[in-house]
XYZ file of C-alpha atoms in Angstrom:
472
model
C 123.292 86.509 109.225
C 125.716 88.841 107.713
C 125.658 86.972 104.323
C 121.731 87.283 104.247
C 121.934 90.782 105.141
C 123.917 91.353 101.583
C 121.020 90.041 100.016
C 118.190 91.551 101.496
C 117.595 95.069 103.766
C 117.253 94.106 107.579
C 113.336 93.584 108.225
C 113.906 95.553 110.989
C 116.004 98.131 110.163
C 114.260 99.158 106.393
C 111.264 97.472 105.959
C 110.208 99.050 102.979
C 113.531 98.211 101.195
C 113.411 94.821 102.422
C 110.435 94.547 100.699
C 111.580 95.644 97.579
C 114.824 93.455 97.474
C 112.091 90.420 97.903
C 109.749 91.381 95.510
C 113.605 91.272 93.072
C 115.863 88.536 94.434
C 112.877 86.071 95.230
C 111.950 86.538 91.526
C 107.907 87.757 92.388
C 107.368 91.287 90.116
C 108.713 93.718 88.443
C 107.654 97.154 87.470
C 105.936 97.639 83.957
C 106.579 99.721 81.242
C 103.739 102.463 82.343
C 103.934 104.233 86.024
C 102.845 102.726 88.539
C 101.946 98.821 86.607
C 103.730 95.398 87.392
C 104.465 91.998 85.909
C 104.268 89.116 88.104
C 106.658 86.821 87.523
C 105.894 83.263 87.411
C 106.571 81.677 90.804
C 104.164 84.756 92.278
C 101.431 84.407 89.560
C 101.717 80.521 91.081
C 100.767 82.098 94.114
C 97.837 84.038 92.461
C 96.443 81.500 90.704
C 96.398 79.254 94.214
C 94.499 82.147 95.880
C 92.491 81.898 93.202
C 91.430 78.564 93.177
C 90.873 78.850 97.040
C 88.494 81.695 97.195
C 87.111 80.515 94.008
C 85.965 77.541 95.379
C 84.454 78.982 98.435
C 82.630 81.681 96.463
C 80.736 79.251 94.615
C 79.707 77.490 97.898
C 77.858 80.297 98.878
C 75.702 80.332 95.405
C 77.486 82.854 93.618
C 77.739 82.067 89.737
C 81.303 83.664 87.589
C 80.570 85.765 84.915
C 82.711 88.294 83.151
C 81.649 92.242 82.198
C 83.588 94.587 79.346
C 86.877 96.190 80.440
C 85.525 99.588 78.989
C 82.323 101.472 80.980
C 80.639 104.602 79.400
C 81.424 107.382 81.314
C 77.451 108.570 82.114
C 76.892 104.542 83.845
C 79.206 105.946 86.341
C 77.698 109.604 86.671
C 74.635 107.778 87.495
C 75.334 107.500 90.927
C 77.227 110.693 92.137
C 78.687 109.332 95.224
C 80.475 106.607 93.355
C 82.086 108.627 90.508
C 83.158 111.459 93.367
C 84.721 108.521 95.240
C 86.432 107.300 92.173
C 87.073 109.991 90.160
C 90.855 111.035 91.083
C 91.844 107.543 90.174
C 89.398 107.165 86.751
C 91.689 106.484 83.467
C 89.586 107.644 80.948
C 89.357 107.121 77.100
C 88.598 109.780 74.800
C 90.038 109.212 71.627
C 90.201 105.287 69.331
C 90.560 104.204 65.826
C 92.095 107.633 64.857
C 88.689 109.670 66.689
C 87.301 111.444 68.868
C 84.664 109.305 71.208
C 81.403 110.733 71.028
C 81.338 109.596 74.547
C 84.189 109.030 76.537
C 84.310 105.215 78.096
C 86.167 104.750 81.575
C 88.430 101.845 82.399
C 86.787 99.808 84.992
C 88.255 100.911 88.191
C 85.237 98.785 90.232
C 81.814 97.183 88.086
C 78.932 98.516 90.196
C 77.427 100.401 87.414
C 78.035 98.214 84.970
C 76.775 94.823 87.501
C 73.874 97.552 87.845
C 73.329 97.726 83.970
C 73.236 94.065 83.574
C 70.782 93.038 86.334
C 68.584 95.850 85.771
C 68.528 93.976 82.477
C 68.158 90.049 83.872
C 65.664 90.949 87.016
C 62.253 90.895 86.407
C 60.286 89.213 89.501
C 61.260 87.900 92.742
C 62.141 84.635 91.291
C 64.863 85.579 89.911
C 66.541 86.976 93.275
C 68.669 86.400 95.074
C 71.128 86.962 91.787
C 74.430 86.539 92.750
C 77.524 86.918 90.894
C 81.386 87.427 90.791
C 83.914 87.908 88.610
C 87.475 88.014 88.243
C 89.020 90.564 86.302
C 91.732 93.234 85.898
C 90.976 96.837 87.008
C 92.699 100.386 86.656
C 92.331 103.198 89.712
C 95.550 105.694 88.548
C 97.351 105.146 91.648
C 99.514 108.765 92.310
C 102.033 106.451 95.000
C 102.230 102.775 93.737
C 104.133 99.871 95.132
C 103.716 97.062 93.491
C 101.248 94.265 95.191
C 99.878 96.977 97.556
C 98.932 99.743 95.200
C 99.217 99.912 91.623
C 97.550 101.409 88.610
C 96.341 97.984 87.176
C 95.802 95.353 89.517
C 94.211 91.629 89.313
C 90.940 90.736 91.976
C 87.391 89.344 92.166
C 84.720 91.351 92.378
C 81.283 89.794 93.594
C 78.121 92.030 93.031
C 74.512 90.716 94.275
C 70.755 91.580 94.608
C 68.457 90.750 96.780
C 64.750 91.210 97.877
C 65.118 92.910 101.143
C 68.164 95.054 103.172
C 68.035 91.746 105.558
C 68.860 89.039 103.037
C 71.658 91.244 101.120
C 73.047 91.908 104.910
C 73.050 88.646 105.840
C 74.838 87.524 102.277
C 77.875 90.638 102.495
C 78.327 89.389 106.369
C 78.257 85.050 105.211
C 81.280 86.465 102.302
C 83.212 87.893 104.632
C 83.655 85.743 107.110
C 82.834 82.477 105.443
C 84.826 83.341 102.421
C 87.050 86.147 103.165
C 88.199 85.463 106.758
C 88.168 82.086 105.994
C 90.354 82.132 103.455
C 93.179 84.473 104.962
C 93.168 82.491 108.565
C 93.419 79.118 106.922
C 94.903 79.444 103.800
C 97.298 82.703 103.837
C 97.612 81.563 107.786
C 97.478 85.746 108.355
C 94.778 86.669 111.521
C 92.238 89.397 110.453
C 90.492 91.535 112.547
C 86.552 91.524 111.168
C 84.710 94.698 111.560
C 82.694 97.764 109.824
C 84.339 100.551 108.289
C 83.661 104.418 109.864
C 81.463 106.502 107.825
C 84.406 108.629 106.155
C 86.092 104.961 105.338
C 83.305 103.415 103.488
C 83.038 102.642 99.978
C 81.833 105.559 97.907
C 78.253 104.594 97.654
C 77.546 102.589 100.344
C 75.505 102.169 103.436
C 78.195 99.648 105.416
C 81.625 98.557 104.359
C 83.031 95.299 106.129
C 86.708 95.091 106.232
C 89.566 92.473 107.136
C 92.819 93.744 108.652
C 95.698 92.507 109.236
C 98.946 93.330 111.181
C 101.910 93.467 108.963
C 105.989 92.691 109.953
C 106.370 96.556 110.614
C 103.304 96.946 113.123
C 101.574 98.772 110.157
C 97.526 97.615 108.627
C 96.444 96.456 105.693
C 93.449 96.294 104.230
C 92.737 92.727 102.810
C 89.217 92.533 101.627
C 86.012 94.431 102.139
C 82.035 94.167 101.568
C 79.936 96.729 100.824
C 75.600 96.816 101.650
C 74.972 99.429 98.808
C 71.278 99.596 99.888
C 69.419 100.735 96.960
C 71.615 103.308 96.124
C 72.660 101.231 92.873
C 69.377 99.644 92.948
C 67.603 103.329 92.100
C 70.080 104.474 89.835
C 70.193 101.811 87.321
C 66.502 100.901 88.170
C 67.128 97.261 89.325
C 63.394 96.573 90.282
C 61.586 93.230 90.684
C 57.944 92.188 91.095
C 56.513 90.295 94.306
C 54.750 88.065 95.336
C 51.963 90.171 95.233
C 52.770 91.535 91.464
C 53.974 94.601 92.897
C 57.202 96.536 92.064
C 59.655 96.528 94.316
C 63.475 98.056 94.172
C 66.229 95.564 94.664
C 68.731 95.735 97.573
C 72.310 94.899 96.383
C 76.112 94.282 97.644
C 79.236 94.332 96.485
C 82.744 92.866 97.648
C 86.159 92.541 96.876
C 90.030 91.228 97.010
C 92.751 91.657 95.088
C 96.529 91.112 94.435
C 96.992 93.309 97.274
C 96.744 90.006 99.258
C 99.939 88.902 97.725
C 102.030 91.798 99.538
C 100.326 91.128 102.780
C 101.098 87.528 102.599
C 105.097 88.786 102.222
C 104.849 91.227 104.975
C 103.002 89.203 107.378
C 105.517 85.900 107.069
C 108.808 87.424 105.663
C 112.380 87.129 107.729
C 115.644 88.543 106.988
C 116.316 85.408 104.996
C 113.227 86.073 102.142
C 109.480 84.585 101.931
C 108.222 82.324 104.565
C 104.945 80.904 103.053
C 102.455 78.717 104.400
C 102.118 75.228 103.152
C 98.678 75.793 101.546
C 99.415 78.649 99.468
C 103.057 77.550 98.691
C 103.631 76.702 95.129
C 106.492 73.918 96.333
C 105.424 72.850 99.297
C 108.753 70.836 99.050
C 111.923 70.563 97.126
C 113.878 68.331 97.300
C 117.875 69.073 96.608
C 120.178 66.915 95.408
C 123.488 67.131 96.915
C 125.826 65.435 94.494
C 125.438 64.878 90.793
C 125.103 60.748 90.453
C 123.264 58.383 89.414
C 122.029 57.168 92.559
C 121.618 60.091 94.291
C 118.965 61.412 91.657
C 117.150 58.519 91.632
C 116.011 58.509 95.045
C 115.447 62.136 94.800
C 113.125 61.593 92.090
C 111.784 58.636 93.800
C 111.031 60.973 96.857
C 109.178 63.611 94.677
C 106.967 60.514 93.333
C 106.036 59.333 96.531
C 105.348 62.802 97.782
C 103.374 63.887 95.024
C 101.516 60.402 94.967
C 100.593 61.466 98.789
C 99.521 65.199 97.703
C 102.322 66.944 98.495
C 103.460 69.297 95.787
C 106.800 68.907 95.646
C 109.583 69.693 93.364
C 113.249 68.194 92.197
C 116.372 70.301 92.113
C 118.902 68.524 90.616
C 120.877 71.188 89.251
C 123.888 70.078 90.785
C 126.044 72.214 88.111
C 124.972 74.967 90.685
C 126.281 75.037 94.040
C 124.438 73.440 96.977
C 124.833 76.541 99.038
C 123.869 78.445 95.902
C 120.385 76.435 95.824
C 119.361 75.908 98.982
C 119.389 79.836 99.653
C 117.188 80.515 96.756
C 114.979 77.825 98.415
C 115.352 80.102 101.459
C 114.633 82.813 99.933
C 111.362 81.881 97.737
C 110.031 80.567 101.134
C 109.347 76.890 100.109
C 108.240 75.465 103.586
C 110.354 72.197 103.951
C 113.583 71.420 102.154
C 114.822 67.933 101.931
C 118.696 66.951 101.305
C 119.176 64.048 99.351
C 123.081 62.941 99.183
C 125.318 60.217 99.483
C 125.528 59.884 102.979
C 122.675 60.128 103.735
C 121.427 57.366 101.666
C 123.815 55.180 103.084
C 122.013 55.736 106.544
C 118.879 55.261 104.862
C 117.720 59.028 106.422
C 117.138 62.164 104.380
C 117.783 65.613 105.977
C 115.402 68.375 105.949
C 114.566 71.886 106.903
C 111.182 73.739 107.799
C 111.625 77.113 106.696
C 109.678 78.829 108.982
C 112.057 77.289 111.985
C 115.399 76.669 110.779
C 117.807 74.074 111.562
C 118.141 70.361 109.894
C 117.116 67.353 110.713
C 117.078 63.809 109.979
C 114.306 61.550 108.906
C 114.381 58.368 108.053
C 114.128 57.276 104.040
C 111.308 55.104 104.236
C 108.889 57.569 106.319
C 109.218 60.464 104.386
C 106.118 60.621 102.686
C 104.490 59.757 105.397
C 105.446 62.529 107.746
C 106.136 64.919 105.480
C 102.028 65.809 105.070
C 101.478 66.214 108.693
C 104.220 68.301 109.117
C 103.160 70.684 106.416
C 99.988 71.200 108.568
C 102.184 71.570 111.562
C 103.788 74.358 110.191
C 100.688 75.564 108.676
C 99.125 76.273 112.357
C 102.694 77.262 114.021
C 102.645 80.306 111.358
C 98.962 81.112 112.336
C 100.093 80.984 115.792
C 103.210 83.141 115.140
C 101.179 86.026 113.385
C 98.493 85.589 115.929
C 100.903 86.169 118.785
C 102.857 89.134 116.991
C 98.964 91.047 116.629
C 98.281 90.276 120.093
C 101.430 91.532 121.558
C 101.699 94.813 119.572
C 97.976 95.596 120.351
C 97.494 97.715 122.968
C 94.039 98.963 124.740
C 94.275 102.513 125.393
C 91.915 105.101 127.080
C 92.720 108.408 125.687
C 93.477 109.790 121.822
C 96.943 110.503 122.886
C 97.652 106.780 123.990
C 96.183 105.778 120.660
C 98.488 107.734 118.305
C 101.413 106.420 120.801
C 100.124 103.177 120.158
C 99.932 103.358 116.394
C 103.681 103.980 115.679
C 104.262 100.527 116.505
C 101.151 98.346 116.265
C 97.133 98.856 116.955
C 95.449 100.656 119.525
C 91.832 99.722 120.956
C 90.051 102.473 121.738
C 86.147 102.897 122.829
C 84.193 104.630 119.749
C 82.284 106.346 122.141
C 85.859 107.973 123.839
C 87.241 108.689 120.204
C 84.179 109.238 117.724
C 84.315 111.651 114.898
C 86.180 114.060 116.165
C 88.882 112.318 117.386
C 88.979 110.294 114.204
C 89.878 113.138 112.272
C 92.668 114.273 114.873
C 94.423 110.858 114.417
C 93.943 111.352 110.773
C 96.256 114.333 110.809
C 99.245 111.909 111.774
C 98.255 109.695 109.076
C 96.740 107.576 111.927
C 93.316 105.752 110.512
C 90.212 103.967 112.434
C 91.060 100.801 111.125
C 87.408 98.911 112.042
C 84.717 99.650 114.538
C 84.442 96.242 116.317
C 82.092 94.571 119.385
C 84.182 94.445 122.941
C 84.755 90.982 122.081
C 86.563 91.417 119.202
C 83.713 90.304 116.168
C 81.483 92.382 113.621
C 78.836 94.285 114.739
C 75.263 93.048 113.829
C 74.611 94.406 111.002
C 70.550 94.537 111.369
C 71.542 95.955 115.009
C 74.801 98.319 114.927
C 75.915 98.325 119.014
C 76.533 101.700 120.075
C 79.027 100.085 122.622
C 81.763 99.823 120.071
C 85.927 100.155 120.134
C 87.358 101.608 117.103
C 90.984 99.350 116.123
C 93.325 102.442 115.667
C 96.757 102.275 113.223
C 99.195 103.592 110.820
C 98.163 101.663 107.401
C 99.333 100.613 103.656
């Protein structure tokens, strides 16, 4: 333990450094050249780009189509809608000078595409045959971030951003609710194996413009929340400002009803902080890059070959797995950077081995070795990556139940929030006690149903608790 301790912060002692020493010695991101930008290094743009292909895929199975809007947005689109641009404005970077002159009208840098999404379909609606639209895209965006850290807030940040319109307030509710749990929660239980609590944000936490704001949260290492995706009803807010209308059945004009919803990088420091040990990453099979690698012990001829032979098999049973045979660096040397990057099961290939016709292997999110034999490995080796798949789910799951505590009053809750979540009836802490907690940079985290789900969105319970923390 001391050795690791040299090479990261204790978790538990500086979380916040420990954090930074991963995001440098497991080789995810540096800062940029500008304040408050990154560059993702390869192995955590791997990561990226398998979040990607994840949500991707279930975005399109709810109907939504990928398109792509301009970077740039001219600064009256946004002033159409004065809620959003007061909401955003603080964190606008805006353009007022190119090609040697003076803009005759200054153009923002997209920090969110409602207005432009509003621009567009104003443009493509005409009748009610042409609704539901529904569309996403994936994109970079700026919001001048005055207190980045990199993954969790930065100036310019990578997400998808799905915008929709629909005929009535009941079919775009239904649609914001079927993303965020069909897509969104989905996607972070199963695939990021990180439990999110569903629920609606209060009305001085919603998204500037509008009329309900979904949210997943999640307990990190430290006890603290993070936000890790939300979804928006913007009514007809939108809808009337960039006059998104549509003709019945009955020839009649009628003004569209449309949504908006969102995740980002930001899911790529959650997934550190939710899994992450005083040795480095612990990632979950299905988002892991190397799902194994397999180490070769000693440099010969033999040895190599059944390493490579292993990797073969594996990948030929849909494992992605990767060969180390650098053996001109140490074993030690290797198998720590393993550690470190998180890969979830390391095999030993080595003489000895061989000669027992066994490999050796480690889980990473357990420890300790153990022996398998040669001609079973890639076999076993793709149940036990969904083995440890659910034991992390079950890990995180246990840490948010046992640092969640049900309290009564709004001095138990702030108690409560310095190390995990409080649950505390809405009706007990309401408004008022909202923006008491808020003064200890304490937030209401979600309003949720007594058993722990979203509120109907057609039908908002009154009997609600609010989920009370300290938050990224």
């Amino acid at each position: 333990m001391a050795e690791r301790q040299k090479i990261l912060a204790s978790i538990e002692n500086d979380f916040p450094q420990w954090y930074q020493d991963i995001l440098e010695k497991a080789q995810l991101a540096d800062n940029g050249p500008v304040r408050g930008t990154m560059v993702m290094r390869p192995y955590s743009y791997a990561m990226w780009e398998g979040m990607q292909s994840a949500m991707d895929a279930r975005i399109k199975a709810t109907g939504a189509e990928n398109v792509y809007l301009p970077l740039f947005i001219p600064q009256s689109y946004l002033e159409r809608e004065a809620e959003h641009v007061e909401g955003f404005s603080p964190e606008l970077a805006v353009v007022t000078h190119a090609g040697g002159k003076e803009l005759t009208e200054p153009v923002v840098v997209r920090p969110t595409s409602e207005t432009l999404f509003g621009e567009v379909m104003a443009k493509w609606i005409q009748s009610h045959r042409d609704l539901p639209m529904l569309l996403n895209q994936w994109a970079n965006v700026v919001r001048w971030e005055m207190r980045p850290r990199v993954f969790l807030r930065t100036t310019e940040f990578l997400w998808q951003e799905g915008h929709t319109a629909h005929a009535t307030r009941e079919d775009a509710a239904n649609y914001a609710r079927r993303i965020h749990l069909d897509v969104y929660k989905d996607f972070l239980e199963n695939v990021l194996a990180i439990p999110v609590l569903p629920g609606f944000k209060t009305a001085s936490e919603r998204f500037a413009g509008a009329i309900n704001t979904m949210t997943c949260e999640a307990m990190m290492g430290d006890g603290k929340a993070l936000q890790m995706a939300t979804s928006h009803e913007l009514g007809q807010n939108f809808a009337n400002a960039f006059g998104i209308t549509f003709s019945d059945t009955d020839g009649a004009a009628q003004t569209a009803w449309t949504t908006s919803w969102g995740s980002s990088t930001r899911m790529m420091g959650g997934l550190i902080m939710s899994h992450g040990d005083d040795a480095g990453l612990v990632l979950p099979p299905r988002i892991a890059p190397h799902q194994v690698v397999v180490i070769v012990v000693k440099d010969d001829e033999r040895t190599i070959e059944a390493a490579r032979t292993i990797v073969a098999d594996l990948t030929a049973a849909g494992v992605r797995a990767k060969l180390d045979d650098r053996t001109q660096t140490g074993f030690g040397r290797r198998a720590t950077e393993w550690e470190l990057k998180g890969v979830p099961v390391r095999v030993e290939v080595g003489p000895r081995d061989l000669d027992a016709e066994q490999i050796t292997f480690a889980r990473r999110d357990q420890g300790g070795k153990q022996q398998l034999p040669l001609a079973e490995v890639a076999t076993r080796l793709p149940a036990l990556l969904d083995e440890i798949q659910a034991d992390m789910f079950a890990a995180a799951q246990k840490r948010l139940d046992e640092r969640t505590k049900h309290v009564s009053t709004i001095e138990e809750a702030r108690e409560a929030a310095q190390t995990g979540f409080a649950v505390i009836d809405w009706a007990v802490l309401g408004e008022a006690g909202e923006k008491e907690l808020n003064k200890d940079a304490i937030t209401v985290r979600c309003l949720q149903t007594r058993d722990g789900n979203m509120p109907d969105p057609h039908n908002p319970e009154t009997d609600l608790v609010a989920i009370v923390a300290r938050a990224y």
